[in-house]
GROMACS .gro file of C-alpha atoms in nm:
model
  341
    1MET     CA    1  -0.842   0.483  -2.161
    2GLU     CA    2  -0.490   0.488  -2.047
    3ARG     CA    3  -0.308   0.122  -1.961
    4ALA     CA    4   0.052   0.119  -1.901
    5VAL     CA    5   0.213  -0.089  -2.244
    6PRO     CA    6   0.656  -0.079  -2.240
    7HIS     CA    7   0.675   0.224  -2.569
    8ALA     CA    8   0.900  -0.046  -2.787
    9ILE     CA    9   0.595  -0.317  -2.869
   10PRO     CA   10   0.449  -0.206  -3.259
   11LEU     CA   11   0.037  -0.105  -3.239
   12GLY     CA   12  -0.002  -0.457  -3.422
   13GLN     CA   13   0.170  -0.621  -3.101
   14MET     CA   14  -0.046  -0.434  -2.885
   15GLU     CA   15  -0.404  -0.580  -2.854
   16VAL     CA   16  -0.211  -0.949  -2.820
   17PHE     CA   17   0.004  -0.771  -2.533
   18GLN     CA   18  -0.316  -0.642  -2.387
   19ALA     CA   19  -0.475  -1.022  -2.334
   20LEU     CA   20  -0.166  -1.157  -2.203
   21GLN     CA   21  -0.127  -0.886  -1.974
   22ARG     CA   22  -0.543  -0.973  -1.859
   23LEU     CA   23  -0.461  -1.341  -1.911
   24HIS     CA   24  -0.254  -1.306  -1.580
   25MET     CA   25  -0.392  -1.035  -1.354
   26THR     CA   26  -0.455  -1.080  -1.040
   27ILE     CA   27  -0.674  -0.798  -0.863
   28PHE     CA   28  -0.552  -0.776  -0.489
   29SER     CA   29  -0.795  -0.515  -0.421
   30GLN     CA   30  -1.133  -0.323  -0.426
   31SER     CA   31  -1.283  -0.009  -0.268
   32VAL     CA   32  -1.604   0.168  -0.338
   33SER     CA   33  -1.686   0.503  -0.342
   34PRO     CA   34  -1.803   0.734  -0.172
   35CYS     CA   35  -2.112   0.835  -0.356
   36GLY     CA   36  -2.145   0.503  -0.427
   37LYS     CA   37  -2.170   0.431  -0.822
   38PHE     CA   38  -1.814   0.369  -0.863
   39LEU     CA   39  -1.597   0.071  -0.758
   40ALA     CA   40  -1.182   0.120  -0.786
   41ALA     CA   41  -0.974  -0.256  -0.867
   42GLY     CA   42  -0.607  -0.263  -0.773
   43ASN     CA   43  -0.398  -0.531  -0.986
   44ASN     CA   44  -0.096  -0.691  -1.020
   45TYR     CA   45   0.070  -0.443  -1.281
   46GLY     CA   46   0.001  -0.095  -1.083
   47GLN     CA   47  -0.343  -0.036  -1.234
   48ILE     CA   48  -0.572   0.085  -1.089
   49ALA     CA   49  -0.940   0.086  -1.317
   50ILE     CA   50  -1.254   0.254  -1.207
   51PHE     CA   51  -1.597   0.106  -1.299
   52SER     CA   52  -1.941   0.273  -1.313
   53LEU     CA   53  -2.148   0.019  -1.093
   54SER     CA   54  -2.462   0.237  -1.179
   55ALA     CA   55  -2.395   0.250  -1.516
   56ALA     CA   56  -2.329  -0.210  -1.534
   57LEU     CA   57  -2.694  -0.199  -1.321
   58SER     CA   58  -2.863   0.036  -1.555
   59SER     CA   59  -3.122  -0.140  -1.726
   60GLU     CA   60  -2.964  -0.041  -2.044
   61ALA     CA   61  -2.625  -0.149  -1.954
   62LYS     CA   62  -2.415  -0.243  -2.258
   63GLU     CA   63  -2.124  -0.454  -2.247
   64GLU     CA   64  -1.917  -0.169  -2.284
   65SER     CA   65  -2.071  -0.047  -1.914
   66LYS     CA   66  -1.918  -0.305  -1.757
   67LYS     CA   67  -1.584  -0.189  -1.890
   68PRO     CA   68  -1.350   0.086  -1.721
   69VAL     CA   69  -1.474   0.460  -1.744
   70VAL     CA   70  -1.124   0.488  -1.681
   71THR     CA   71  -0.750   0.302  -1.612
   72PHE     CA   72  -0.435   0.432  -1.441
   73GLN     CA   73  -0.112   0.357  -1.362
   74ALA     CA   74  -0.094   0.433  -1.006
   75HIS     CA   75   0.237   0.262  -0.894
   76ASP     CA   76   0.522   0.078  -1.000
   77GLY     CA   77   0.412  -0.295  -0.880
   78PRO     CA   78   0.047  -0.449  -0.763
   79VAL     CA   79  -0.203  -0.242  -0.601
   80TYR     CA   80  -0.225  -0.442  -0.305
   81SER     CA   81  -0.505  -0.224  -0.057
   82MET     CA   82  -0.692  -0.030  -0.157
   83VAL     CA   83  -0.968   0.256   0.078
   84SER     CA   84  -1.172   0.551   0.063
   85THR     CA   85  -1.290   0.835   0.277
   86ASP     CA   86  -1.515   1.135   0.190
   87ARG     CA   87  -1.303   1.235  -0.056
   88HIS     CA   88  -1.012   1.046  -0.122
   89LEU     CA   89  -0.898   0.684  -0.262
   90LEU     CA   90  -0.597   0.583  -0.063
   91SER     CA   91  -0.407   0.301  -0.233
   92ALA     CA   92  -0.111   0.091  -0.146
   93GLY     CA   93   0.174  -0.074  -0.301
   94ASP     CA   94   0.513  -0.144  -0.221
   95GLY     CA   95   0.663   0.061   0.051
   96GLU     CA   96   0.430   0.393   0.030
   97VAL     CA   97   0.060   0.475   0.015
   98LYS     CA   98  -0.040   0.710  -0.230
   99ALA     CA   99  -0.370   0.951  -0.226
  100TRP     CA  100  -0.630   1.093  -0.505
  101LEU     CA  101  -0.955   1.305  -0.541
  102TRP     CA  102  -1.235   1.131  -0.641
  103ALA     CA  103  -1.373   1.383  -0.806
  104GLU     CA  104  -1.044   1.429  -0.987
  105ILE     CA  105  -1.028   1.052  -1.058
  106LEU     CA  106  -1.450   1.087  -1.179
  107LYS     CA  107  -1.325   1.416  -1.451
  108LYS     CA  108  -1.021   1.108  -1.553
  109GLY     CA  109  -0.779   1.382  -1.402
  110CYS     CA  110  -0.572   1.075  -1.214
  111LYS     CA  111  -0.329   1.296  -1.052
  112GLU     CA  112  -0.196   1.211  -0.699
  113LEU     CA  113  -0.164   1.439  -0.458
  114TRP     CA  114   0.041   1.323  -0.221
  115ARG     CA  115   0.236   1.010  -0.097
  116ARG     CA  116   0.348   0.890   0.196
  117GLN     CA  117   0.629   0.642   0.373
  118PRO     CA  118   0.628   0.527   0.638
  119PRO     CA  119   0.965   0.530   0.851
  120TYR     CA  120   1.132   0.194   0.793
  121ARG     CA  121   1.381   0.076   0.925
  122THR     CA  122   1.718   0.175   0.677
  123SER     CA  123   1.666   0.323   0.343
  124LEU     CA  124   1.688   0.010   0.154
  125GLU     CA  125   1.370  -0.151   0.283
  126VAL     CA  126   1.088  -0.171   0.075
  127PRO     CA  127   0.821  -0.391   0.251
  128GLU     CA  128   0.510  -0.447   0.062
  129ILE     CA  129   0.189  -0.245   0.244
  130ASN     CA  130  -0.034  -0.529   0.245
  131ALA     CA  131  -0.360  -0.424   0.445
  132LEU     CA  132  -0.493  -0.027   0.538
  133LEU     CA  133  -0.783   0.016   0.748
  134LEU     CA  134  -0.913   0.374   0.848
  135VAL     CA  135  -1.035   0.478   1.185
  136PRO     CA  136  -1.307   0.772   1.168
  137LYS     CA  137  -1.278   0.856   1.523
  138GLU     CA  138  -0.868   0.948   1.517
  139ASN     CA  139  -0.917   1.058   1.103
  140SER     CA  140  -0.623   0.834   1.131
  141LEU     CA  141  -0.512   0.562   0.884
  142ILE     CA  142  -0.331   0.258   0.989
  143LEU     CA  143  -0.091  -0.014   0.740
  144ALA     CA  144   0.084  -0.307   0.688
  145GLY     CA  145   0.289  -0.557   0.596
  146GLY     CA  146   0.637  -0.721   0.522
  147ASP     CA  147   0.779  -0.505   0.766
  148CYS     CA  148   0.626  -0.712   1.030
  149GLN     CA  149   0.481  -0.327   1.162
  150LEU     CA  150   0.131  -0.139   1.211
  151HIS     CA  151   0.178   0.233   1.126
  152THR     CA  152  -0.072   0.507   1.232
  153MET     CA  153  -0.116   0.805   0.971
  154ASP     CA  154  -0.250   1.139   1.077
  155LEU     CA  155  -0.481   1.184   0.801
  156GLU     CA  156  -0.457   1.593   0.840
  157THR     CA  157  -0.053   1.613   0.859
  158GLY     CA  158   0.016   1.295   0.717
  159ALA     CA  159   0.257   1.217   1.026
  160PHE     CA  160   0.373   0.903   1.120
  161THR     CA  161   0.225   0.909   1.479
  162ARG     CA  162   0.326   0.546   1.670
  163ALA     CA  163   0.427   0.176   1.458
  164LEU     CA  164   0.292  -0.084   1.729
  165ARG     CA  165   0.537  -0.389   1.714
  166GLY     CA  166   0.462  -0.754   1.818
  167HIS     CA  167   0.420  -0.957   1.490
  168THR     CA  168   0.752  -1.153   1.440
  169ASP     CA  169   0.575  -1.217   1.032
  170TYR     CA  170   0.435  -1.052   0.788
  171ILE     CA  171   0.138  -0.892   0.871
  172HIS     CA  172  -0.149  -1.005   0.608
  173CYS     CA  173  -0.457  -0.833   0.740
  174LEU     CA  174  -0.636  -0.538   1.007
  175ALA     CA  175  -0.956  -0.533   1.128
  176LEU     CA  176  -1.142  -0.238   1.357
  177ARG     CA  177  -1.321  -0.283   1.661
  178GLU     CA  178  -1.507   0.048   1.677
  179ARG     CA  179  -1.649   0.136   2.002
  180SER     CA  180  -1.356   0.004   2.219
  181PRO     CA  181  -1.168   0.168   1.972
  182GLU     CA  182  -0.904  -0.157   1.900
  183VAL     CA  183  -0.735  -0.290   1.601
  184LEU     CA  184  -0.658  -0.670   1.534
  185SER     CA  185  -0.365  -0.781   1.310
  186GLY     CA  186  -0.335  -1.136   1.168
  187GLY     CA  187  -0.028  -1.229   0.956
  188GLU     CA  188   0.258  -1.480   0.874
  189ASP     CA  189   0.336  -1.582   1.253
  190GLY     CA  190  -0.017  -1.745   1.320
  191ALA     CA  191  -0.106  -1.527   1.583
  192VAL     CA  192  -0.408  -1.206   1.611
  193ARG     CA  193  -0.295  -0.957   1.788
  194LEU     CA  194  -0.521  -0.687   1.993
  195TRP     CA  195  -0.406  -0.329   2.046
  196ASP     CA  196  -0.520  -0.043   2.273
  197LEU     CA  197  -0.496   0.262   2.054
  198ARG     CA  198  -0.526   0.445   2.322
  199THR     CA  199  -0.218   0.339   2.463
  200ALA     CA  200  -0.066   0.186   2.126
  201LYS     CA  201  -0.021  -0.172   2.363
  202GLU     CA  202  -0.073  -0.510   2.282
  203VAL     CA  203  -0.347  -0.598   2.493
  204GLN     CA  204  -0.427  -0.969   2.344
  205THR     CA  205  -0.300  -1.264   2.137
  206ILE     CA  206  -0.481  -1.540   2.053
  207GLU     CA  207  -0.264  -1.812   1.880
  208VAL     CA  208  -0.469  -2.037   1.674
  209TYR     CA  209  -0.223  -2.217   1.484
  210LYS     CA  210  -0.178  -2.351   1.885
  211HIS     CA  211  -0.545  -2.492   1.923
  212GLU     CA  212  -0.629  -2.843   1.853
  213GLU     CA  213  -0.987  -2.761   1.633
  214CYS     CA  214  -0.819  -2.525   1.401
  215SER     CA  215  -0.447  -2.648   1.361
  216ARG     CA  216  -0.419  -2.766   0.975
  217PRO     CA  217  -0.030  -2.784   1.005
  218HIS     CA  218  -0.011  -2.939   0.586
  219ASN     CA  219  -0.155  -2.560   0.556
  220GLY     CA  220   0.079  -2.336   0.783
  221ARG     CA  221   0.038  -2.069   1.088
  222TRP     CA  222  -0.072  -1.848   0.890
  223ILE     CA  223  -0.367  -1.572   0.917
  224GLY     CA  224  -0.469  -1.443   0.580
  225CYS     CA  225  -0.837  -1.310   0.677
  226LEU     CA  226  -1.020  -1.153   0.985
  227ALA     CA  227  -1.305  -0.907   1.077
  228THR     CA  228  -1.489  -0.830   1.368
  229ASP     CA  229  -1.828  -0.740   1.514
  230SER     CA  230  -1.863  -0.624   1.897
  231ASP     CA  231  -1.702  -0.889   2.110
  232TRP     CA  232  -1.682  -1.201   1.809
  233MET     CA  233  -1.357  -1.250   1.558
  234VAL     CA  234  -1.387  -1.492   1.253
  235CYS     CA  235  -1.025  -1.532   1.125
  236GLY     CA  236  -0.915  -1.770   0.865
  237GLY     CA  237  -0.559  -1.911   0.653
  238GLY     CA  238  -0.368  -2.159   0.712
  239PRO     CA  239  -0.603  -2.285   1.034
  240ALA     CA  240  -0.954  -2.314   0.951
  241LEU     CA  241  -1.170  -2.076   0.861
  242THR     CA  242  -1.274  -1.994   1.278
  243LEU     CA  243  -1.551  -1.768   1.475
  244TRP     CA  244  -1.376  -1.695   1.848
  245HIS     CA  245  -1.528  -1.476   2.171
  246LEU     CA  246  -1.295  -1.246   2.226
  247ARG     CA  247  -1.363  -1.188   2.558
  248SER     CA  248  -1.287  -1.566   2.657
  249SER     CA  249  -0.987  -1.616   2.334
  250THR     CA  250  -1.262  -1.898   2.264
  251PRO     CA  251  -1.310  -2.102   1.946
  252THR     CA  252  -1.676  -2.109   1.902
  253THR     CA  253  -1.732  -2.224   1.506
  254ILE     CA  254  -1.529  -2.441   1.340
  255PHE     CA  255  -1.654  -2.391   0.966
  256PRO     CA  256  -1.572  -2.749   0.791
  257MET     CA  257  -1.398  -2.549   0.461
  258ARG     CA  258  -1.091  -2.742   0.307
  259ALA     CA  259  -0.936  -2.471   0.101
  260PRO     CA  260  -0.748  -2.168   0.260
  261GLN     CA  261  -0.970  -1.859   0.296
  262LYS     CA  262  -0.841  -1.510   0.159
  263HIS     CA  263  -1.130  -1.340   0.275
  264VAL     CA  264  -1.352  -1.311   0.530
  265THR     CA  265  -1.659  -1.006   0.659
  266PHE     CA  266  -1.949  -1.058   0.914
  267TYR     CA  267  -2.317  -0.957   0.708
  268GLN     CA  268  -2.629  -0.901   0.819
  269ASP     CA  269  -2.636  -1.260   1.022
  270LEU     CA  270  -2.438  -1.419   0.810
  271ILE     CA  271  -2.036  -1.474   0.728
  272LEU     CA  272  -1.926  -1.430   0.368
  273SER     CA  273  -1.598  -1.589   0.280
  274ALA     CA  274  -1.368  -1.673  -0.022
  275GLY     CA  275  -1.020  -1.788  -0.130
  276GLN     CA  276  -0.918  -2.097  -0.360
  277GLY     CA  277  -1.126  -2.204  -0.518
  278ARG     CA  278  -1.421  -1.988  -0.747
  279CYS     CA  279  -1.736  -1.984  -0.520
  280VAL     CA  280  -1.800  -1.698  -0.249
  281ASN     CA  281  -1.915  -1.930   0.115
  282GLN     CA  282  -2.203  -1.760   0.331
  283TRP     CA  283  -2.216  -1.971   0.635
  284GLN     CA  284  -2.431  -1.971   0.960
  285LEU     CA  285  -2.230  -1.859   1.238
  286SER     CA  286  -2.328  -2.209   1.414
  287GLY     CA  287  -2.116  -2.332   1.110
  288GLU     CA  288  -2.385  -2.453   0.878
  289LEU     CA  289  -2.332  -2.407   0.511
  290LYS     CA  290  -2.582  -2.219   0.391
  291ALA     CA  291  -2.466  -2.129  -0.001
  292GLN     CA  292  -2.201  -2.159  -0.215
  293VAL     CA  293  -2.202  -1.942  -0.578
  294PRO     CA  294  -1.993  -1.947  -0.763
  295GLY     CA  295  -1.807  -1.691  -0.924
  296SER     CA  296  -1.559  -1.714  -1.204
  297SER     CA  297  -1.253  -1.629  -1.123
  298PRO     CA  298  -1.030  -1.974  -0.963
  299GLY     CA  299  -0.950  -1.814  -0.668
  300LEU     CA  300  -1.060  -1.477  -0.501
  301LEU     CA  301  -0.871  -1.275  -0.262
  302SER     CA  302  -1.101  -0.982  -0.223
  303LEU     CA  303  -1.501  -0.883  -0.155
  304SER     CA  304  -1.642  -0.585  -0.119
  305LEU     CA  305  -1.981  -0.492   0.006
  306ASN     CA  306  -2.130  -0.115  -0.148
  307GLN     CA  307  -2.369  -0.037   0.137
  308GLN     CA  308  -2.325   0.366   0.113
  309PRO     CA  309  -2.659   0.490   0.185
  310ALA     CA  310  -2.630   0.794  -0.144
  311ALA     CA  311  -2.657   0.477  -0.300
  312PRO     CA  312  -2.876   0.251  -0.245
  313GLU     CA  313  -2.952   0.143  -0.620
  314CYS     CA  314  -2.589  -0.011  -0.643
  315LYS     CA  315  -2.575  -0.237  -0.322
  316VAL     CA  316  -2.460  -0.543  -0.420
  317LEU     CA  317  -2.156  -0.760  -0.375
  318THR     CA  318  -1.874  -0.736  -0.562
  319ALA     CA  319  -1.596  -0.993  -0.563
  320ALA     CA  320  -1.205  -1.045  -0.749
  321GLY     CA  321  -0.854  -1.193  -0.714
  322ASN     CA  322  -0.649  -1.437  -1.023
  323SER     CA  323  -0.849  -1.326  -1.351
  324CYS     CA  324  -0.967  -0.978  -1.512
  325ARG     CA  325  -1.246  -1.002  -1.366
  326VAL     CA  326  -1.453  -0.808  -1.109
  327ASP     CA  327  -1.852  -1.030  -1.019
  328VAL     CA  328  -2.083  -0.853  -0.960
  329PHE     CA  329  -2.440  -1.000  -0.700
  330THR     CA  330  -2.740  -0.829  -0.681
  331ASN     CA  331  -2.843  -1.065  -0.448
  332LEU     CA  332  -2.636  -1.361  -0.236
  333GLY     CA  333  -2.731  -1.594  -0.482
  334TYR     CA  334  -2.589  -1.548  -0.748
  335ARG     CA  335  -2.373  -1.343  -1.018
  336ALA     CA  336  -2.548  -1.117  -1.193
  337PHE     CA  337  -2.285  -1.011  -1.419
  338SER     CA  338  -1.878  -0.958  -1.375
  339LEU     CA  339  -1.688  -0.656  -1.441
  340SER     CA  340  -1.356  -0.638  -1.690
  341PHE     CA  341  -1.000  -0.483  -1.683
   0.00000   0.00000   0.00000
């Protein structure tokens, strides 16, 4: 297994170096393979680890089954975001997105297929790319981050086809309304912006922090997470985690959670959220906290639901953040075990 290790470290100190690396590790991103049997996790050192969910979930699983089957150096800096197509793993770091073939990764041939850099305003600009979003109907990828723009890339040609401008600060998160087709974006400026992909125009703006019931000035105005389900949106960050009716731009439920949330998703008739603190929070749409399930990391940055129909035996929720571990929940009630870099 290959890891990024400075050449000058004597062999005897290698284990100490790797232990320190794990101690200070943050896992920013996760993505499930198209077959549903593997999970990619990206960390602050630019490494991507591939875990076998099928091996770790097996009745014959051993401790070794919870370690990566392969680890490779993908970026020079942190791997902030990842998504998977039916063939590729796409990863984003500082200023660029890279593609890797899942079939080759699983054969431990971790050679990048291509890399692309959005057209930034100056050649000196290397903003981090915080969010990747697939738009399947367009066969396109949307990238957003430190340059305050949403960039659309045609996945067939690799060309950047448009830039959506409106945010005045760093973008943290993206979500897709497939029926419309519209994209939502949220960031440091405290606004959730809704974009029509057919016209490349901003069609709605919700400045969450300006609504008194959502505002928490001591936490700031930034939007760190959002998700959408038809006419509904849930978002949070500095302001309180809130369920919105999009057509009327109305906040309908304020979730009673003090800690800023970094990831949120709709799941069946629940909302799942995570952020500062160890717990994955399960909310009723009415605002009632159904459960808080503790994990092993002091703070969580990403949740991943494996719902690939090809691997129903690997249907799990995984949670990762400020540690070298990825917690695996085989049902929403408890943490079954942890994967570890």
